[in-house]
Amino acid sequence: MRILILGGDGYLGWPTAMHLTTKGHDVAVVDNYLRRRLCREVSVEPLFEVPDLHQRCTLWENTSGSRIPVFIGDLTKWEFVEEVFSGFLPEAIVHYAEQPAAPYSMLNRQAAALTLHNNLSVTANLIFAVRKFCPRVHIVKLGTMGEYGTPNIDIEEGWLEVEHKGRHHKFLYPRQASSLYHTTKIMDTDLLWFYVRTWDLRVTDLMQGPVYGLFTDETDNDDRLLPFFNYDEIFGTVLNRFVVQAVTGHPLTVYGKGGQTRGYLNIRDTLSCVRLSLENPAERGELRIFNQFTETFSVNELAKKVQAVGNSMGLGVKIEHVENPRIEAEQHYYNPTHTGLLELGLEPHHLTEDTLSRMIAFVRAHKGKIKNDQIYRKVKWA
Ligand SMILES: NC(=O)c1ccc[n+]([C@@H]2O[C@H](COP(=O)([O-])OP(=O)(O)OC[C@H]3O[C@@H](n4cnc5c(N)ncnc54)[C@H](O)[C@@H]3O)[C@@H](O)[C@H]2O)c1
């Protein structure tokens, strides 16, 4: 398949691009380095420097023989979108190109406006480009489990059958996010659902939980092919942050009571889920939704896992409950369904002691690069 990856420089976009080429697909990547720019603007940087997208594609071509064309530009700009779609007519599209950090979206008015404008404009431009250039392509869109929030009933896979006054109807499962970023993801889903009904688009929306890890089969022989690894409060995800905290002797910062429970997955499983969705496309006029995670953990459980493995490696890990900057339930019911991707053939990589000790050992080898002032600045949510 000819697959266009929007956001191909990102934490997930770059590993996905390499992975799909090893499975025999033709891939092109698009990015405007928004993530790199926003990190610079809030003065945080990943654990190690990452080559730019052209350099990564050259490295990958030298390693694998697969050439990945690169388009650098802003997908909120229609002229650029037209240039990309006429230059690489895709058969499928993976849409990662969004401002993905909840804490960033809650920093201030400017960050909120950027998140709203960027995320909704890219999704809308994608829809219009598909309609104009390739109306039959399959769009695989990254949503988030955060769209559902933490309701006091089981979370279904995208849809809910409602019985009301003796009649039945199937609706999108009710969504109630706890950040502006997550709210833009809800709006994305609504936009896609509207145009699936109106223009018969074919869409898979992957409601993904927080991803951890950085190793994939494609990165094994060359560290320069690794994705970003942020450990700050704005762009770092919780497990990656705990690993860095453990290595530096900083107490693991559990927000509030720590009962916040979410569905997590290894970055290797993200690649499999996206590939399985691409290789088993939705029908025309279908919005197919999968809940994309493999295990649920509370923040306390994650912290205890990192502590146990860290201590077995001689680290002496401490856990501290700190003030929660987020408005969220700290103890709640959580029981989401996630069978769709398993039925397509997903074989999960669970969060084992081995996985954690490999991450800790890698971060320990890069300890000299960790900026202690990035670990916990008590960033407030506006
Ligand atoms: N990483 C996770 O744990 C996670 C969890 C759930 C959902 N997601 C979703 O997955 C997607 C990818 O996440 P990620 O962690 O790889 O984020 P990321 O920021 O590393 O990747 C997104 C990429 O898109 C690019 N981009 C953003 N706006 C763009 C624009 N206007 N034009 C061109 N390029 C643009 C960014 O520069 C970046 O390289 C996001 O949509 C995110 O909401 C991620």
XYZ file of N, CA, C and O in Angstrom, residues 239-338:
400
model
N 5.057 6.952 32.343
C 6.026 5.897 32.642
C 7.440 6.335 32.248
O 8.409 6.099 32.984
N 7.566 6.985 31.085
C 8.877 7.481 30.679
C 9.418 8.440 31.744
O 10.611 8.445 32.064
N 8.541 9.272 32.322
C 8.975 10.210 33.366
C 9.429 9.474 34.625
O 10.457 9.808 35.210
N 8.662 8.467 35.034
C 9.033 7.738 36.250
C 10.402 7.074 36.087
O 11.187 7.012 37.025
N 10.680 6.561 34.898
C 11.971 5.893 34.677
C 13.114 6.899 34.854
O 14.112 6.625 35.531
N 12.959 8.086 34.304
C 14.011 9.111 34.447
C 14.133 9.534 35.914
O 15.240 9.692 36.449
N 12.990 9.695 36.573
C 13.032 10.081 37.986
C 13.760 9.015 38.805
O 14.609 9.325 39.653
N 13.475 7.739 38.512
C 14.113 6.649 39.254
C 15.635 6.698 39.062
O 16.404 6.553 40.022
N 16.059 6.943 37.837
C 17.494 6.919 37.532
C 18.234 8.081 38.206
O 19.373 7.942 38.634
N 17.552 9.231 38.342
C 18.238 10.406 38.904
C 18.082 10.524 40.419
O 18.577 11.477 41.015
N 17.335 9.610 41.030
C 17.148 9.693 42.478
C 16.056 10.676 42.869
O 15.875 10.989 44.046
N 15.304 11.191 41.882
C 14.168 12.070 42.178
C 13.001 11.179 42.594
O 12.755 10.157 41.952
N 12.246 11.530 43.637
C 11.087 10.686 43.973
C 10.103 10.654 42.800
O 9.949 11.658 42.095
N 9.463 9.515 42.604
C 8.466 9.413 41.529
C 7.285 10.308 41.904
O 6.723 10.171 42.993
N 6.934 11.233 41.023
C 5.909 12.234 41.353
C 4.515 11.712 40.993
O 4.068 11.846 39.861
N 3.870 11.119 41.977
C 2.487 10.647 41.771
C 1.556 11.824 42.044
O 1.613 12.434 43.114
N 0.709 12.163 41.063
C -0.199 13.302 41.232
C -1.374 12.897 42.134
O -2.127 11.977 41.820
N -1.514 13.593 43.260
C -2.645 13.366 44.167
C -2.637 11.961 44.737
O -1.581 11.405 45.050
N -3.838 11.357 44.828
C -3.950 10.031 45.484
C -3.340 8.926 44.632
O -3.018 7.852 45.127
N -3.243 9.128 43.308
C -2.591 8.126 42.452
C -3.500 6.984 42.016
O -3.031 5.996 41.452
N -4.808 7.119 42.298
C -5.723 6.050 41.861
C -6.166 6.234 40.412
O -6.948 5.428 39.885
N -5.680 7.294 39.737
C -6.061 7.557 38.343
C -5.648 6.354 37.503
O -4.465 6.025 37.434
N -6.613 5.721 36.843
C -6.340 4.483 36.101
C -6.556 4.719 34.619
O -7.528 5.374 34.222
N -5.612 4.226 33.824
C -5.705 4.409 32.370
C -5.252 3.114 31.691
O -4.584 2.288 32.301
N -5.558 3.008 30.373
C -5.083 1.862 29.591
C -3.779 2.233 28.909
O -3.718 3.243 28.213
N -2.746 1.431 29.093
C -1.404 1.740 28.556
C -1.022 0.747 27.476
O -1.564 -0.359 27.405
N -0.036 1.130 26.656
C 0.520 0.153 25.714
C 1.960 0.488 25.371
O 2.401 1.635 25.460
N 2.669 -0.587 24.994
C 4.058 -0.489 24.554
C 4.081 0.096 23.144
O 3.217 -0.221 22.326
N 5.098 0.893 22.840
C 5.177 1.511 21.512
C 5.177 0.444 20.407
O 4.641 0.671 19.317
N 5.707 -0.735 20.693
C 5.676 -1.813 19.682
C 4.238 -2.170 19.321
O 3.935 -2.501 18.171
N 3.357 -2.123 20.326
C 1.957 -2.476 20.064
C 1.240 -1.370 19.295
O 0.329 -1.653 18.511
N 1.647 -0.109 19.510
C 1.069 0.961 18.675
C 1.328 0.645 17.208
O 0.433 0.740 16.362
N 2.559 0.264 16.885
C 2.900 -0.001 15.485
C 2.052 -1.150 14.941
O 1.538 -1.082 13.817
N 1.895 -2.209 15.739
C 1.089 -3.347 15.270
C -0.372 -2.935 15.084
O -1.011 -3.320 14.100
N -0.894 -2.163 16.039
C -2.325 -1.779 15.951
C -2.566 -0.950 14.694
O -3.563 -1.154 13.989
N -1.671 -0.016 14.415
C -1.857 0.844 13.247
C -1.729 0.000 11.978
O -2.542 0.112 11.051
N -0.746 -0.889 11.942
C -0.576 -1.723 10.740
C -1.775 -2.658 10.546
O -2.299 -2.789 9.437
N -2.227 -3.272 11.629
C -3.387 -4.178 11.504
C -4.616 -3.418 11.012
O -5.392 -3.928 10.192
N -4.782 -2.193 11.485
C -5.930 -1.387 11.030
C -5.799 -1.064 9.551
O -6.783 -1.119 8.801
N -4.571 -0.730 9.112
C -4.362 -0.396 7.697
C -4.619 -1.617 6.815
O -5.221 -1.507 5.739
N -4.141 -2.766 7.267
C -4.229 -3.967 6.427
C -5.626 -4.600 6.446
O -5.920 -5.472 5.633
N -6.466 -4.148 7.378
C -7.872 -4.614 7.452
C -8.763 -3.380 7.495
O -9.304 -3.022 8.542
N -8.921 -2.679 6.360
C -9.531 -1.350 6.398
C -11.016 -1.332 6.744
O -11.713 -2.335 6.573
N -11.466 -0.162 7.205
C -12.900 0.068 7.394
C -13.573 0.109 6.025
O -12.920 0.312 5.002
N -14.882 -0.083 6.022
C -15.663 0.003 4.765
C -15.906 1.462 4.411
O -15.786 2.336 5.267
N -16.301 1.722 3.184
C -16.740 3.089 2.838
C -17.980 3.419 3.656
O -18.844 2.573 3.854
N -18.035 4.644 4.153
C -19.198 5.049 4.953
C -19.183 4.470 6.354
O -20.207 4.461 7.029
N -18.002 3.992 6.789
C -17.913 3.416 8.141
C -16.920 4.204 8.999
O -15.816 4.515 8.554
N -17.332 4.549 10.210
C -16.393 5.021 11.231
C -16.216 3.848 12.181
O -17.117 3.502 12.942
N -15.027 3.219 12.095
C -14.752 2.057 12.946
C -13.889 2.546 14.105
O -12.935 3.292 13.898
N -14.226 2.126 15.310
C -13.478 2.615 16.475
C -12.919 1.426 17.258
O -13.644 0.476 17.562
N -11.618 1.495 17.542
C -10.993 0.494 18.413
C -10.403 1.196 19.631
O -9.839 2.287 19.504
N -10.496 0.551 20.784
C -9.810 1.054 21.979
C -8.421 0.440 21.999
O -8.280 -0.787 22.070
N -7.408 1.299 21.904
C -6.043 0.825 21.664
C -5.188 0.916 22.932
O -4.536 1.934 23.196
N -5.236 -0.143 23.725
C -4.342 -0.280 24.879
C -4.300 -1.769 25.193
O -5.104 -2.538 24.663
N -3.353 -2.165 26.029
C -3.255 -3.601 26.304
C -3.447 -3.946 27.780
O -3.820 -5.064 28.108
N -3.179 -2.980 28.676
C -3.301 -3.249 30.116
C -3.737 -1.971 30.807
O -3.366 -0.879 30.362
N -4.471 -2.101 31.922
C -4.777 -0.885 32.686
C -3.974 -0.884 33.989
O -3.773 -1.941 34.606
N -3.513 0.298 34.356
C -2.790 0.483 35.624
C -3.219 1.800 36.245
O -3.461 2.772 35.526
N -3.220 1.827 37.580
C -3.337 3.128 38.247
C -1.929 3.731 38.293
O -0.925 3.022 38.134
N -1.865 5.032 38.552
C -0.555 5.689 38.657
C 0.235 5.062 39.817
O 1.446 4.833 39.716
N -0.465 4.741 40.922
C 0.228 4.084 42.044
C 0.847 2.756 41.613
O 1.980 2.432 41.982
N 0.090 1.981 40.830
C 0.628 0.669 40.389
C 1.857 0.861 39.503
O 2.847 0.128 39.634
N 1.805 1.840 38.613
C 2.970 2.091 37.746
C 4.181 2.489 38.588
O 5.295 2.004 38.362
N 3.942 3.382 39.540
C 5.052 3.850 40.381
C 5.659 2.658 41.132
O 6.891 2.517 41.210
N 4.796 1.780 41.662
C 5.321 0.626 42.431
C 6.117 -0.314 41.535
O 7.122 -0.890 41.948
N 5.675 -0.483 40.287
C 6.420 -1.350 39.355
C 7.809 -0.769 39.096
O 8.815 -1.481 39.121
N 7.859 0.536 38.832
C 9.158 1.163 38.550
C 10.036 1.078 39.806
O 11.236 0.793 39.729
N 9.423 1.294 40.974
C 10.189 1.227 42.213
C 10.797 -0.168 42.416
O 11.984 -0.308 42.713
N 9.966 -1.211 42.186
C 10.454 -2.576 42.429
C 11.618 -2.905 41.490
O 12.672 -3.390 41.924
N 11.457 -2.606 40.199
C 12.523 -2.952 39.246
C 13.746 -2.052 39.491
O 14.890 -2.516 39.493
N 13.495 -0.763 39.753
C 14.609 0.160 40.040
C 15.390 -0.312 41.256
O 16.632 -0.356 41.237
N 14.693 -0.695 42.317
C 15.394 -1.152 43.524
C 16.201 -2.407 43.259
O 17.310 -2.567 43.759
N 15.649 -3.303 42.409
C 16.399 -4.527 42.105
C 17.667 -4.189 41.309
O 18.592 -4.987 41.237
N 17.719 -2.984 40.743
C 18.922 -2.562 40.012
C 19.771 -1.613 40.864
O 20.653 -0.911 40.370
N 19.439 -1.555 42.162
C 20.261 -0.790 43.101
C 19.985 0.698 43.123
O 20.843 1.484 43.542
N 18.772 1.107 42.713
C 18.530 2.556 42.590
C 17.940 3.229 43.848
O 18.021 4.440 43.973
N 17.318 2.479 44.736
C 16.737 3.118 45.931
C 15.644 4.124 45.581
O 15.749 5.309 45.897
N 14.593 3.640 44.918
C 13.562 4.544 44.366
C 12.528 4.928 45.436
O 12.004 4.070 46.145
N 12.242 6.246 45.511
C 11.209 6.725 46.454
C 9.990 7.207 45.667
O 10.115 7.631 44.516
N 8.829 7.143 46.335
C 7.591 7.625 45.701
C 7.046 8.773 46.541
O 7.034 8.677 47.768
N 6.613 9.869 45.889
C 6.053 10.995 46.638
C 4.714 11.397 46.019
O 4.620 11.515 44.790
N 3.711 11.582 46.868
C 2.432 12.089 46.358
C 2.507 13.607 46.349
O 2.725 14.220 47.394
N 2.359 14.208 45.157
C 2.491 15.664 45.047
C 1.137 16.252 44.649
O 0.242 15.515 44.214
N 1.027 17.572 44.771
C -0.240 18.234 44.437
C -0.595 17.963 42.973
O 0.272 18.085 42.097
N -1.831 17.604 42.727
C -2.261 17.257 41.367
C -2.593 18.534 40.583
O -3.517 19.256 40.950
N -1.846 18.829 39.494
C -2.167 20.041 38.729
C -3.434 19.879 37.902
O -3.968 20.857 37.377
N -3.903 18.643 37.756
C -5.046 18.373 36.866
C -6.343 18.316 37.658
O -6.342 17.923 38.826
N -7.444 18.648 36.981
C -8.751 18.428 37.603
C -9.253 17.100 37.079
O -9.612 16.975 35.899
N -9.192 16.089 37.909
C -9.545 14.733 37.467
C -9.898 13.904 38.697
O -9.459 14.222 39.805
N -10.658 12.825 38.481
C -10.976 11.929 39.595
C -9.712 11.155 39.956
O -9.033 10.620 39.080
N -9.392 11.129 41.253
C -8.168 10.429 41.672
C -8.450 9.004 42.128
O -7.521 8.235 42.374
N -9.733 8.680 42.268
C -10.133 7.302 42.523
C -11.447 7.094 41.789
O -12.364 7.890 41.973
N -11.527 6.086 40.956
C -12.726 5.981 40.118
C -12.853 4.571 39.554
O -11.887 3.800 39.527
N -14.052 4.279 39.065
C -14.305 3.015 38.364
C -13.674 3.104 36.981
O -13.677 4.170 36.355
N -13.098 1.994 36.467
C -12.531 2.042 35.107
C -12.543 0.644 34.510
O -11.807 -0.231 34.943
N -13.401 0.443 33.522
C -13.467 -0.885 32.913
C -13.750 -0.767 31.416
O -14.864 -0.984 30.959
N -12.718 -0.398 30.622
C -12.937 -0.242 29.176
C -12.779 -1.562 28.417
O -11.894 -2.373 28.723
N -13.616 -1.739 27.417
C -13.518 -2.902 26.520
C -12.357 -2.688 25.548
O -12.110 -1.553 25.140
N -11.677 -3.765 25.153
C -10.652 -3.600 24.106
C -10.424 -4.933 23.391
O -9.389 -5.559 23.526
